[in-house]
PDB file of C-alpha atoms in Angstrom:
ATOM      1  CA  MET A   1     -18.878  18.118   3.210  1.00 41.00           C
ATOM      2  CA  VAL A   2     -22.275  18.618   1.555  1.00 40.00           C
ATOM      3  CA  LEU A   3     -22.766  20.693  -1.577  1.00 41.00           C
ATOM      4  CA  GLU A   4     -26.293  21.844  -2.275  1.00 42.00           C
ATOM      5  CA  ASN A   5     -28.138  23.323  -5.221  1.00 43.00           C
ATOM      6  CA  SER A   6     -31.750  22.143  -4.808  1.00 39.00           C
ATOM      7  CA  THR A   7     -30.485  18.572  -4.441  1.00 47.00           C
ATOM      8  CA  VAL A   8     -27.446  17.053  -2.780  1.00 53.00           C
ATOM      9  CA  LYS A   9     -24.770  16.060  -5.312  1.00 65.00           C
ATOM     10  CA  THR A  10     -23.212  12.697  -4.660  1.00 79.00           C
ATOM     11  CA  HIS A  11     -21.471  12.206  -7.989  1.00 87.00           C
ATOM     12  CA  PHE A  12     -20.235  13.929 -11.156  1.00 93.00           C
ATOM     13  CA  PHE A  13     -20.387  12.948 -14.825  1.00 93.00           C
ATOM     14  CA  LEU A  14     -17.055  13.090 -16.648  1.00 93.00           C
ATOM     15  CA  LEU A  15     -17.873  14.061 -20.229  1.00 89.00           C
ATOM     16  CA  GLY A  16     -14.304  13.403 -21.335  1.00 87.00           C
ATOM     17  CA  PHE A  17     -14.187  12.765 -25.094  1.00 87.00           C
ATOM     18  CA  SER A  18     -17.861  11.768 -25.390  1.00 82.00           C
ATOM     19  CA  ASP A  19     -18.415  14.475 -28.020  1.00 78.00           C
ATOM     20  CA  HIS A  20     -16.382  12.249 -30.374  1.00 78.00           C
ATOM     21  CA  PRO A  21     -18.037   8.810 -30.003  1.00 82.00           C
ATOM     22  CA  GLU A  22     -16.468   7.539 -33.216  1.00 83.00           C
ATOM     23  CA  LEU A  23     -13.001   7.958 -31.680  1.00 83.00           C
ATOM     24  CA  GLN A  24     -13.625   6.148 -28.370  1.00 89.00           C
ATOM     25  CA  SER A  25     -12.071   2.838 -29.481  1.00 91.00           C
ATOM     26  CA  VAL A  26      -9.094   4.541 -31.106  1.00 93.00           C
ATOM     27  CA  LEU A  27      -8.478   6.745 -28.072  1.00 93.00           C
ATOM     28  CA  PHE A  28      -8.723   3.711 -25.783  1.00 94.00           C
ATOM     29  CA  ALA A  29      -6.047   1.883 -27.782  1.00 95.00           C
ATOM     30  CA  VAL A  30      -3.779   4.951 -27.929  1.00 95.00           C
ATOM     31  CA  PHE A  31      -4.097   5.826 -24.230  1.00 95.00           C
ATOM     32  CA  LEU A  32      -3.701   2.190 -23.156  1.00 96.00           C
ATOM     33  CA  SER A  33      -0.475   1.978 -25.185  1.00 96.00           C
ATOM     34  CA  ILE A  34       0.836   5.224 -23.702  1.00 96.00           C
ATOM     35  CA  TYR A  35      -0.022   4.150 -20.153  1.00 96.00           C
ATOM     36  CA  SER A  36       1.608   0.741 -20.671  1.00 96.00           C
ATOM     37  CA  VAL A  37       4.820   2.355 -21.933  1.00 95.00           C
ATOM     38  CA  THR A  38       4.703   4.785 -18.987  1.00 95.00           C
ATOM     39  CA  LEU A  39       4.480   1.943 -16.476  1.00 95.00           C
ATOM     40  CA  MET A  40       7.192  -0.101 -18.166  1.00 93.00           C
ATOM     41  CA  GLY A  41       9.524   2.876 -18.546  1.00 91.00           C
ATOM     42  CA  ASN A  42       9.204   4.239 -15.024  1.00 94.00           C
ATOM     43  CA  LEU A  43       9.087   0.889 -13.221  1.00 92.00           C
ATOM     44  CA  GLY A  44      12.023  -0.211 -15.364  1.00 88.00           C
ATOM     45  CA  MET A  45      13.942   2.904 -14.318  1.00 88.00           C
ATOM     46  CA  ILE A  46      13.181   2.184 -10.648  1.00 89.00           C
ATOM     47  CA  LEU A  47      14.385  -1.424 -10.986  1.00 86.00           C
ATOM     48  CA  LEU A  48      17.475  -0.338 -12.927  1.00 82.00           C
ATOM     49  CA  ILE A  49      18.526   2.202 -10.289  1.00 83.00           C
ATOM     50  CA  THR A  50      17.772  -0.210  -7.439  1.00 83.00           C
ATOM     51  CA  ALA A  51      19.739  -3.083  -9.022  1.00 79.00           C
ATOM     52  CA  SER A  52      22.750  -1.047 -10.152  1.00 72.00           C
ATOM     53  CA  PRO A  53      25.216  -0.150  -7.335  1.00 61.00           C
ATOM     54  CA  PRO A  54      26.958   2.622  -9.388  1.00 58.00           C
ATOM     55  CA  SER A  55      23.583   4.354  -9.635  1.00 59.00           C
ATOM     56  CA  HIS A  56      23.323   4.844  -5.859  1.00 69.00           C
ATOM     57  CA  THR A  57      24.195   8.554  -6.059  1.00 85.00           C
ATOM     58  CA  PRO A  58      22.103  11.644  -5.197  1.00 90.00           C
ATOM     59  CA  MET A  59      21.137  12.273  -8.838  1.00 87.00           C
ATOM     60  CA  TYR A  60      19.801   8.740  -9.241  1.00 86.00           C
ATOM     61  CA  PHE A  61      18.173   8.823  -5.813  1.00 92.00           C
ATOM     62  CA  PHE A  62      16.054  11.749  -7.024  1.00 93.00           C
ATOM     63  CA  LEU A  63      15.532  10.146 -10.444  1.00 90.00           C
ATOM     64  CA  HIS A  64      14.227   7.074  -8.604  1.00 91.00           C
ATOM     65  CA  ILE A  65      11.696   9.304  -6.791  1.00 95.00           C
ATOM     66  CA  LEU A  66      10.788  11.095 -10.034  1.00 94.00           C
ATOM     67  CA  SER A  67       9.986   7.762 -11.713  1.00 94.00           C
ATOM     68  CA  PHE A  68       7.870   6.746  -8.723  1.00 95.00           C
ATOM     69  CA  ILE A  69       5.920  10.026  -8.883  1.00 96.00           C
ATOM     70  CA  ASP A  70       5.377   9.713 -12.650  1.00 95.00           C
ATOM     71  CA  THR A  71       4.073   6.176 -12.180  1.00 96.00           C
ATOM     72  CA  CYS A  72       1.657   7.300  -9.464  1.00 96.00           C
ATOM     73  CA  TYR A  73       0.343  10.479 -11.022  1.00 90.00           C
ATOM     74  CA  SER A  74      -0.363   8.934 -14.412  1.00 94.00           C
ATOM     75  CA  SER A  75      -2.103   6.108 -12.496  1.00 96.00           C
ATOM     76  CA  VAL A  76      -4.346   8.636 -10.760  1.00 96.00           C
ATOM     77  CA  ILE A  77      -5.752   9.587 -14.185  1.00 95.00           C
ATOM     78  CA  ALA A  78      -5.249   6.843 -16.784  1.00 95.00           C
ATOM     79  CA  PRO A  79      -7.202   3.852 -15.330  1.00 96.00           C
ATOM     80  CA  LYS A  80     -10.379   5.904 -14.816  1.00 94.00           C
ATOM     81  CA  LEU A  81      -9.991   7.466 -18.284  1.00 94.00           C
ATOM     82  CA  LEU A  82      -9.617   4.038 -19.910  1.00 95.00           C
ATOM     83  CA  VAL A  83     -12.689   2.674 -18.112  1.00 94.00           C
ATOM     84  CA  ASP A  84     -14.772   5.692 -19.146  1.00 93.00           C
ATOM     85  CA  LEU A  85     -13.781   5.282 -22.813  1.00 92.00           C
ATOM     86  CA  ILE A  86     -15.375   1.820 -22.952  1.00 90.00           C
ATOM     87  CA  SER A  87     -18.241   2.461 -20.528  1.00 87.00           C
ATOM     88  CA  ASP A  88     -21.578   4.182 -20.948  1.00 83.00           C
ATOM     89  CA  LYS A  89     -21.590   5.204 -17.285  1.00 84.00           C
ATOM     90  CA  LYS A  90     -18.935   7.896 -16.989  1.00 88.00           C
ATOM     91  CA  THR A  91     -19.496   8.875 -13.371  1.00 92.00           C
ATOM     92  CA  ILE A  92     -17.244   9.568 -10.407  1.00 94.00           C
ATOM     93  CA  SER A  93     -18.392   9.972  -6.813  1.00 93.00           C
ATOM     94  CA  TYR A  94     -18.088  13.303  -5.062  1.00 92.00           C
ATOM     95  CA  ASN A  95     -15.486  11.907  -2.671  1.00 93.00           C
ATOM     96  CA  GLY A  96     -13.732  10.127  -5.550  1.00 94.00           C
ATOM     97  CA  CYS A  97     -13.501  13.409  -7.449  1.00 95.00           C
ATOM     98  CA  ALA A  98     -12.058  15.197  -4.417  1.00 94.00           C
ATOM     99  CA  ALA A  99      -9.555  12.371  -3.875  1.00 96.00           C
ATOM    100  CA  GLN A 100      -8.497  12.389  -7.536  1.00 96.00           C
ATOM    101  CA  LEU A 101      -7.915  16.147  -7.477  1.00 96.00           C
ATOM    102  CA  TYR A 102      -6.021  15.929  -4.183  1.00 96.00           C
ATOM    103  CA  PHE A 103      -3.641  13.169  -5.270  1.00 97.00           C
ATOM    104  CA  PHE A 104      -3.140  14.727  -8.686  1.00 95.00           C
ATOM    105  CA  CYS A 105      -2.231  18.154  -7.249  1.00 94.00           C
ATOM    106  CA  TRP A 106      -0.044  16.522  -4.592  1.00 96.00           C
ATOM    107  CA  LEU A 107       1.980  14.522  -7.108  1.00 95.00           C
ATOM    108  CA  VAL A 108       2.234  17.330  -9.678  1.00 93.00           C
ATOM    109  CA  ASP A 109       3.521  19.855  -7.123  1.00 94.00           C
ATOM    110  CA  THR A 110       5.828  17.278  -5.542  1.00 96.00           C
ATOM    111  CA  GLU A 111       7.306  16.616  -8.980  1.00 94.00           C
ATOM    112  CA  SER A 112       7.905  20.350  -9.402  1.00 94.00           C
ATOM    113  CA  PHE A 113       9.854  20.407  -6.126  1.00 96.00           C
ATOM    114  CA  ILE A 114      11.803  17.232  -6.981  1.00 96.00           C
ATOM    115  CA  LEU A 115      12.841  18.688 -10.360  1.00 94.00           C
ATOM    116  CA  THR A 116      13.986  21.810  -8.498  1.00 95.00           C
ATOM    117  CA  VAL A 117      16.037  19.731  -6.061  1.00 96.00           C
ATOM    118  CA  MET A 118      17.587  17.896  -9.026  1.00 94.00           C
ATOM    119  CA  ALA A 119      18.683  21.249 -10.503  1.00 93.00           C
ATOM    120  CA  TYR A 120      20.310  22.144  -7.163  1.00 94.00           C
ATOM    121  CA  ASP A 121      22.018  18.734  -7.165  1.00 93.00           C
ATOM    122  CA  ARG A 122      23.484  19.419 -10.639  1.00 91.00           C
ATOM    123  CA  TYR A 123      24.660  22.848  -9.456  1.00 92.00           C
ATOM    124  CA  ILE A 124      26.535  21.346  -6.502  1.00 93.00           C
ATOM    125  CA  ALA A 125      28.001  18.552  -8.653  1.00 90.00           C
ATOM    126  CA  ILE A 126      29.386  20.945 -11.277  1.00 89.00           C
ATOM    127  CA  CYS A 127      30.190  24.070  -9.270  1.00 89.00           C
ATOM    128  CA  ASN A 128      31.376  22.425  -6.023  1.00 89.00           C
ATOM    129  CA  PRO A 129      32.574  18.941  -7.017  1.00 88.00           C
ATOM    130  CA  LEU A 130      35.020  18.585  -4.103  1.00 89.00           C
ATOM    131  CA  LEU A 131      32.277  19.224  -1.556  1.00 91.00           C
ATOM    132  CA  TYR A 132      29.565  17.326  -3.435  1.00 92.00           C
ATOM    133  CA  THR A 133      29.526  14.195  -1.279  1.00 90.00           C
ATOM    134  CA  ILE A 134      29.484  16.303   1.898  1.00 92.00           C
ATOM    135  CA  ILE A 135      26.769  18.750   0.822  1.00 93.00           C
ATOM    136  CA  MET A 136      24.589  16.106  -0.853  1.00 93.00           C
ATOM    137  CA  SER A 137      24.921  13.488   1.864  1.00 93.00           C
ATOM    138  CA  LYS A 138      22.340  10.743   2.224  1.00 91.00           C
ATOM    139  CA  ARG A 139      20.730  12.572   5.154  1.00 94.00           C
ATOM    140  CA  ILE A 140      20.453  15.847   3.226  1.00 95.00           C
ATOM    141  CA  CYS A 141      19.011  14.048   0.184  1.00 95.00           C
ATOM    142  CA  CYS A 142      16.350  12.393   2.346  1.00 95.00           C
ATOM    143  CA  GLN A 143      15.503  15.727   3.967  1.00 96.00           C
ATOM    144  CA  LEU A 144      15.151  17.409   0.559  1.00 96.00           C
ATOM    145  CA  ALA A 145      12.909  14.578  -0.671  1.00 96.00           C
ATOM    146  CA  VAL A 146      10.711  14.757   2.438  1.00 97.00           C
ATOM    147  CA  GLY A 147      10.517  18.545   2.035  1.00 97.00           C
ATOM    148  CA  ALA A 148       9.359  18.125  -1.571  1.00 97.00           C
ATOM    149  CA  PHE A 149       6.574  15.748  -0.533  1.00 97.00           C
ATOM    150  CA  LEU A 150       5.515  18.013   2.344  1.00 97.00           C
ATOM    151  CA  GLY A 151       5.453  21.023   0.004  1.00 96.00           C
ATOM    152  CA  GLY A 152       3.302  19.082  -2.446  1.00 95.00           C
ATOM    153  CA  THR A 153       0.972  18.030   0.368  1.00 96.00           C
ATOM    154  CA  MET A 154       0.481  21.583   1.620  1.00 95.00           C
ATOM    155  CA  SER A 155      -0.168  22.924  -1.882  1.00 94.00           C
ATOM    156  CA  SER A 156      -2.614  20.113  -2.657  1.00 95.00           C
ATOM    157  CA  VAL A 157      -4.590  20.647   0.560  1.00 95.00           C
ATOM    158  CA  ILE A 158      -4.931  24.344  -0.279  1.00 94.00           C
ATOM    159  CA  HIS A 159      -6.109  23.723  -3.861  1.00 93.00           C
ATOM    160  CA  THR A 160      -8.499  20.887  -2.995  1.00 95.00           C
ATOM    161  CA  THR A 161     -10.060  22.774  -0.077  1.00 93.00           C
ATOM    162  CA  ASN A 162     -10.324  25.896  -2.234  1.00 91.00           C
ATOM    163  CA  ILE A 163     -12.223  24.011  -4.960  1.00 92.00           C
ATOM    164  CA  PHE A 164     -14.540  21.929  -2.793  1.00 90.00           C
ATOM    165  CA  HIS A 165     -15.753  24.904  -0.789  1.00 87.00           C
ATOM    166  CA  LEU A 166     -17.610  25.960  -3.937  1.00 86.00           C
ATOM    167  CA  SER A 167     -21.278  25.203  -4.599  1.00 86.00           C
ATOM    168  CA  PHE A 168     -21.795  23.481  -7.940  1.00 88.00           C
ATOM    169  CA  CYS A 169     -24.751  24.153 -10.248  1.00 86.00           C
ATOM    170  CA  SER A 170     -24.089  21.199 -12.513  1.00 86.00           C
ATOM    171  CA  SER A 171     -22.817  17.646 -12.183  1.00 89.00           C
ATOM    172  CA  GLU A 172     -21.321  17.497 -15.696  1.00 90.00           C
ATOM    173  CA  ILE A 173     -17.544  18.006 -15.775  1.00 91.00           C
ATOM    174  CA  ASN A 174     -16.376  18.832 -19.295  1.00 89.00           C
ATOM    175  CA  HIS A 175     -13.097  16.998 -18.839  1.00 90.00           C
ATOM    176  CA  PHE A 176     -11.730  13.467 -18.492  1.00 92.00           C
ATOM    177  CA  PHE A 177     -10.721  13.942 -14.840  1.00 94.00           C
ATOM    178  CA  CYS A 178     -11.468  16.222 -11.897  1.00 93.00           C
ATOM    179  CA  ASP A 179      -9.226  19.174 -12.693  1.00 89.00           C
ATOM    180  CA  ILE A 180      -9.329  22.686 -11.298  1.00 88.00           C
ATOM    181  CA  SER A 181     -10.585  24.715 -14.288  1.00 83.00           C
ATOM    182  CA  PRO A 182     -13.512  22.410 -15.213  1.00 87.00           C
ATOM    183  CA  LEU A 183     -14.675  22.345 -11.577  1.00 90.00           C
ATOM    184  CA  PHE A 184     -14.500  26.148 -11.401  1.00 88.00           C
ATOM    185  CA  SER A 185     -16.786  26.328 -14.443  1.00 85.00           C
ATOM    186  CA  LEU A 186     -19.510  24.410 -12.528  1.00 88.00           C
ATOM    187  CA  SER A 187     -19.671  26.895  -9.678  1.00 86.00           C
ATOM    188  CA  CYS A 188     -22.955  28.617  -8.817  1.00 85.00           C
ATOM    189  CA  THR A 189     -21.153  31.304  -6.860  1.00 81.00           C
ATOM    190  CA  ASP A 190     -18.602  33.962  -7.670  1.00 82.00           C
ATOM    191  CA  THR A 191     -15.167  32.344  -7.976  1.00 83.00           C
ATOM    192  CA  TYR A 192     -13.093  35.533  -7.845  1.00 85.00           C
ATOM    193  CA  ILE A 193     -11.590  34.846  -4.393  1.00 88.00           C
ATOM    194  CA  HIS A 194     -11.012  31.207  -5.294  1.00 86.00           C
ATOM    195  CA  ASP A 195      -9.328  32.265  -8.544  1.00 85.00           C
ATOM    196  CA  VAL A 196      -7.042  34.586  -6.591  1.00 88.00           C
ATOM    197  CA  VAL A 197      -6.118  31.805  -4.168  1.00 88.00           C
ATOM    198  CA  LEU A 198      -5.374  29.460  -7.086  1.00 85.00           C
ATOM    199  CA  VAL A 199      -3.231  31.959  -8.970  1.00 84.00           C
ATOM    200  CA  VAL A 200      -1.348  33.153  -5.850  1.00 90.00           C
ATOM    201  CA  PHE A 201      -0.384  29.696  -4.601  1.00 89.00           C
ATOM    202  CA  ALA A 202       0.243  28.223  -8.064  1.00 86.00           C
ATOM    203  CA  SER A 203       2.386  31.249  -8.919  1.00 87.00           C
ATOM    204  CA  LEU A 204       4.332  30.954  -5.652  1.00 91.00           C
ATOM    205  CA  VAL A 205       5.153  27.303  -6.325  1.00 91.00           C
ATOM    206  CA  GLU A 206       6.093  27.985  -9.950  1.00 88.00           C
ATOM    207  CA  ALA A 207       8.126  31.080  -9.085  1.00 90.00           C
ATOM    208  CA  LEU A 208      10.022  29.303  -6.293  1.00 93.00           C
ATOM    209  CA  CYS A 209      10.786  26.300  -8.478  1.00 94.00           C
ATOM    210  CA  LEU A 210      11.586  28.145 -11.702  1.00 91.00           C
ATOM    211  CA  LEU A 211      13.750  30.820 -10.048  1.00 93.00           C
ATOM    212  CA  THR A 212      15.757  28.144  -8.236  1.00 95.00           C
ATOM    213  CA  VAL A 213      16.185  26.155 -11.457  1.00 94.00           C
ATOM    214  CA  LEU A 214      17.066  29.289 -13.436  1.00 92.00           C
ATOM    215  CA  LEU A 215      19.634  30.482 -10.874  1.00 94.00           C
ATOM    216  CA  SER A 216      21.155  26.996 -10.672  1.00 93.00           C
ATOM    217  CA  TYR A 217      21.574  26.797 -14.436  1.00 92.00           C
ATOM    218  CA  ILE A 218      22.975  30.319 -14.745  1.00 91.00           C
ATOM    219  CA  LEU A 219      25.686  29.348 -12.261  1.00 92.00           C
ATOM    220  CA  ILE A 220      26.163  25.957 -13.962  1.00 90.00           C
ATOM    221  CA  ILE A 221      26.571  27.516 -17.423  1.00 88.00           C
ATOM    222  CA  ALA A 222      29.014  30.098 -16.048  1.00 88.00           C
ATOM    223  CA  ALA A 223      31.084  27.313 -14.449  1.00 87.00           C
ATOM    224  CA  ILE A 224      31.016  25.185 -17.610  1.00 85.00           C
ATOM    225  CA  LEU A 225      32.115  28.087 -19.819  1.00 83.00           C
ATOM    226  CA  LYS A 226      35.132  28.600 -17.556  1.00 82.00           C
ATOM    227  CA  THR A 227      36.236  25.043 -18.277  1.00 75.00           C
ATOM    228  CA  GLY A 228      39.358  25.082 -20.389  1.00 66.00           C
ATOM    229  CA  SER A 229      38.785  22.063 -22.631  1.00 73.00           C
ATOM    230  CA  ALA A 230      36.048  21.540 -25.185  1.00 72.00           C
ATOM    231  CA  ASP A 231      35.561  18.005 -23.888  1.00 74.00           C
ATOM    232  CA  GLY A 232      34.988  19.358 -20.385  1.00 69.00           C
ATOM    233  CA  ARG A 233      32.338  21.783 -21.629  1.00 74.00           C
ATOM    234  CA  LYS A 234      30.656  19.055 -23.672  1.00 74.00           C
ATOM    235  CA  LYS A 235      30.587  16.713 -20.687  1.00 72.00           C
ATOM    236  CA  GLY A 236      29.199  19.470 -18.450  1.00 70.00           C
ATOM    237  CA  PHE A 237      26.370  20.341 -20.830  1.00 74.00           C
ATOM    238  CA  SER A 238      25.511  16.685 -21.482  1.00 73.00           C
ATOM    239  CA  THR A 239      25.236  16.108 -17.716  1.00 72.00           C
ATOM    240  CA  CYS A 240      22.443  18.687 -17.509  1.00 80.00           C
ATOM    241  CA  ALA A 241      20.743  18.171 -20.885  1.00 79.00           C
ATOM    242  CA  SER A 242      18.242  15.514 -19.742  1.00 81.00           C
ATOM    243  CA  HIS A 243      17.086  17.425 -16.682  1.00 84.00           C
ATOM    244  CA  LEU A 244      16.842  20.741 -18.518  1.00 85.00           C
ATOM    245  CA  THR A 245      14.726  19.121 -21.257  1.00 86.00           C
ATOM    246  CA  VAL A 246      12.331  17.587 -18.713  1.00 88.00           C
ATOM    247  CA  VAL A 247      12.020  20.834 -16.722  1.00 90.00           C
ATOM    248  CA  SER A 248      11.308  22.916 -19.846  1.00 88.00           C
ATOM    249  CA  ILE A 249       8.567  20.592 -21.099  1.00 87.00           C
ATOM    250  CA  TYR A 250       6.990  20.107 -17.676  1.00 88.00           C
ATOM    251  CA  HIS A 251       6.852  23.702 -16.459  1.00 86.00           C
ATOM    252  CA  GLY A 252       6.029  25.088 -19.893  1.00 84.00           C
ATOM    253  CA  THR A 253       2.911  22.914 -20.002  1.00 83.00           C
ATOM    254  CA  LEU A 254       1.829  23.752 -16.440  1.00 80.00           C
ATOM    255  CA  ILE A 255       2.215  27.500 -17.013  1.00 80.00           C
ATOM    256  CA  PHE A 256       0.210  27.286 -20.236  1.00 78.00           C
ATOM    257  CA  ILE A 257      -2.759  25.513 -18.687  1.00 74.00           C
ATOM    258  CA  TYR A 258      -2.956  26.970 -15.161  1.00 66.00           C
ATOM    259  CA  LEU A 259      -1.512  30.492 -15.271  1.00 64.00           C
ATOM    260  CA  ARG A 260      -3.098  31.949 -18.390  1.00 63.00           C
ATOM    261  CA  PRO A 261      -6.151  34.252 -18.035  1.00 60.00           C
ATOM    262  CA  SER A 262      -9.317  32.277 -17.288  1.00 57.00           C
ATOM    263  CA  ALA A 263     -11.288  34.357 -19.815  1.00 54.00           C
ATOM    264  CA  GLY A 264      -9.301  32.866 -22.671  1.00 54.00           C
ATOM    265  CA  HIS A 265      -9.709  29.251 -21.582  1.00 59.00           C
ATOM    266  CA  SER A 266     -10.917  26.690 -24.092  1.00 65.00           C
ATOM    267  CA  LEU A 267     -11.796  23.445 -22.330  1.00 65.00           C
ATOM    268  CA  ASP A 268     -11.176  21.462 -25.517  1.00 71.00           C
ATOM    269  CA  ILE A 269      -7.628  22.841 -25.702  1.00 76.00           C
ATOM    270  CA  ASP A 270      -7.252  22.171 -21.978  1.00 75.00           C
ATOM    271  CA  LYS A 271      -8.233  18.534 -22.543  1.00 82.00           C
ATOM    272  CA  MET A 272      -5.552  18.016 -25.172  1.00 83.00           C
ATOM    273  CA  THR A 273      -2.960  19.846 -23.080  1.00 83.00           C
ATOM    274  CA  SER A 274      -3.972  17.761 -20.061  1.00 86.00           C
ATOM    275  CA  VAL A 275      -3.445  14.566 -22.070  1.00 90.00           C
ATOM    276  CA  PHE A 276       0.080  15.789 -22.730  1.00 89.00           C
ATOM    277  CA  TYR A 277       1.082  16.415 -19.107  1.00 85.00           C
ATOM    278  CA  THR A 278      -0.925  13.597 -17.473  1.00 91.00           C
ATOM    279  CA  LEU A 279      -0.029  10.836 -19.943  1.00 92.00           C
ATOM    280  CA  ILE A 280       2.696  11.908 -22.394  1.00 92.00           C
ATOM    281  CA  ILE A 281       5.176  13.603 -20.028  1.00 91.00           C
ATOM    282  CA  PRO A 282       5.308  10.673 -17.542  1.00 93.00           C
ATOM    283  CA  MET A 283       6.018   8.439 -20.537  1.00 93.00           C
ATOM    284  CA  LEU A 284       8.719  10.749 -21.943  1.00 90.00           C
ATOM    285  CA  ASN A 285      10.686  11.326 -18.727  1.00 88.00           C
ATOM    286  CA  PRO A 286      12.310   7.858 -18.466  1.00 87.00           C
ATOM    287  CA  LEU A 287      12.932   7.876 -22.226  1.00 84.00           C
ATOM    288  CA  ILE A 288      14.662  11.266 -22.062  1.00 83.00           C
ATOM    289  CA  TYR A 289      16.845  10.224 -19.124  1.00 79.00           C
ATOM    290  CA  SER A 290      17.721   6.834 -20.603  1.00 73.00           C
ATOM    291  CA  LEU A 291      18.466   8.092 -24.128  1.00 62.00           C
ATOM    292  CA  ARG A 292      20.433  11.202 -23.122  1.00 59.00           C
ATOM    293  CA  ASN A 293      22.241   9.887 -20.045  1.00 62.00           C
ATOM    294  CA  LYS A 294      25.350   7.771 -20.583  1.00 63.00           C
ATOM    295  CA  ASP A 295      25.337   6.374 -17.027  1.00 63.00           C
ATOM    296  CA  VAL A 296      21.754   5.131 -17.366  1.00 65.00           C
ATOM    297  CA  LYS A 297      22.531   3.491 -20.704  1.00 62.00           C
ATOM    298  CA  ASN A 298      25.659   1.827 -19.296  1.00 64.00           C
ATOM    299  CA  ALA A 299      23.768   0.562 -16.245  1.00 63.00           C
ATOM    300  CA  PHE A 300      21.073  -0.844 -18.527  1.00 61.00           C
ATOM    301  CA  ARG A 301      23.643  -2.652 -20.695  1.00 63.00           C
ATOM    302  CA  LYS A 302      25.331  -4.122 -17.606  1.00 64.00           C
ATOM    303  CA  MET A 303      22.021  -5.323 -16.184  1.00 59.00           C
ATOM    304  CA  ILE A 304      21.075  -6.958 -19.510  1.00 58.00           C
ATOM    305  CA  SER A 305      24.541  -8.556 -19.760  1.00 60.00           C
ATOM    306  CA  ARG A 306      24.208  -9.997 -16.243  1.00 60.00           C
ATOM    307  CA  LYS A 307      20.778 -11.402 -17.101  1.00 56.00           C
ATOM    308  CA  PHE A 308      22.072 -13.164 -20.209  1.00 54.00           C
ATOM    309  CA  LEU A 309      25.286 -14.409 -18.564  1.00 53.00           C
ATOM    310  CA  SER A 310      23.601 -15.712 -15.420  1.00 56.00           C
TER     311      SER A 310
END
């Protein structure tokens, strides 16, 4: 695809945090630390689930996928950001920008679908425990996972095609990666139709995911409250606490940055918010699940014990 505005654009400049040159070294150290913890946490979660036979259940199957997605989607952003912080040449090729946007949208939307599937899994486990192993069979789990990835792929193709059909007046992206809003701001042409496409499809994905999660948790809470014992209610709520925390943080951030009116956008605020969901959230997810989930903590202790005893 060729974009023209007097000259053919073959690359973009990522301005990132260049308006604060005195902070480049500090930001590099902070982001490198966050990315390192993200890799260790998510890869550690993958190894823990793989090595622990009791963790081979639907919930941990999806948690395994979630950790894989978090590892990948932070890796789509962080390495390039770190290089740009210590480099004078903060460029990205046209094709590289399109690829970064595609993979980022694909992984973000796939994560939304996986979190939705995990809410459905919790609903079946709590509201239909006797049928849980039948409903959430290995075949069904694989089909749900494949569906999540296909849904993310379709959404990403739509968003990437929508953006890169625009003509760009400038090569300077006021962001640290190729995101939707900063690319819209470079357009020479009217973006009304493109804005509508973005809002419609982003809203459809969010509405589908959030309504499914909300309905699942309404039914879960109703089932838990019917439990006779206080211990039963406590166990029921603790089973869902980790997932509900992750969903609230994740979707709250996405709604704030992508579904608010474009007229009120501040790219500086968007940058800080983007740091949160591209770097901080992938780091927090394994911490939330490991600290708030008794099964994960027990599996970790057993794995450590085996390492020391072997």
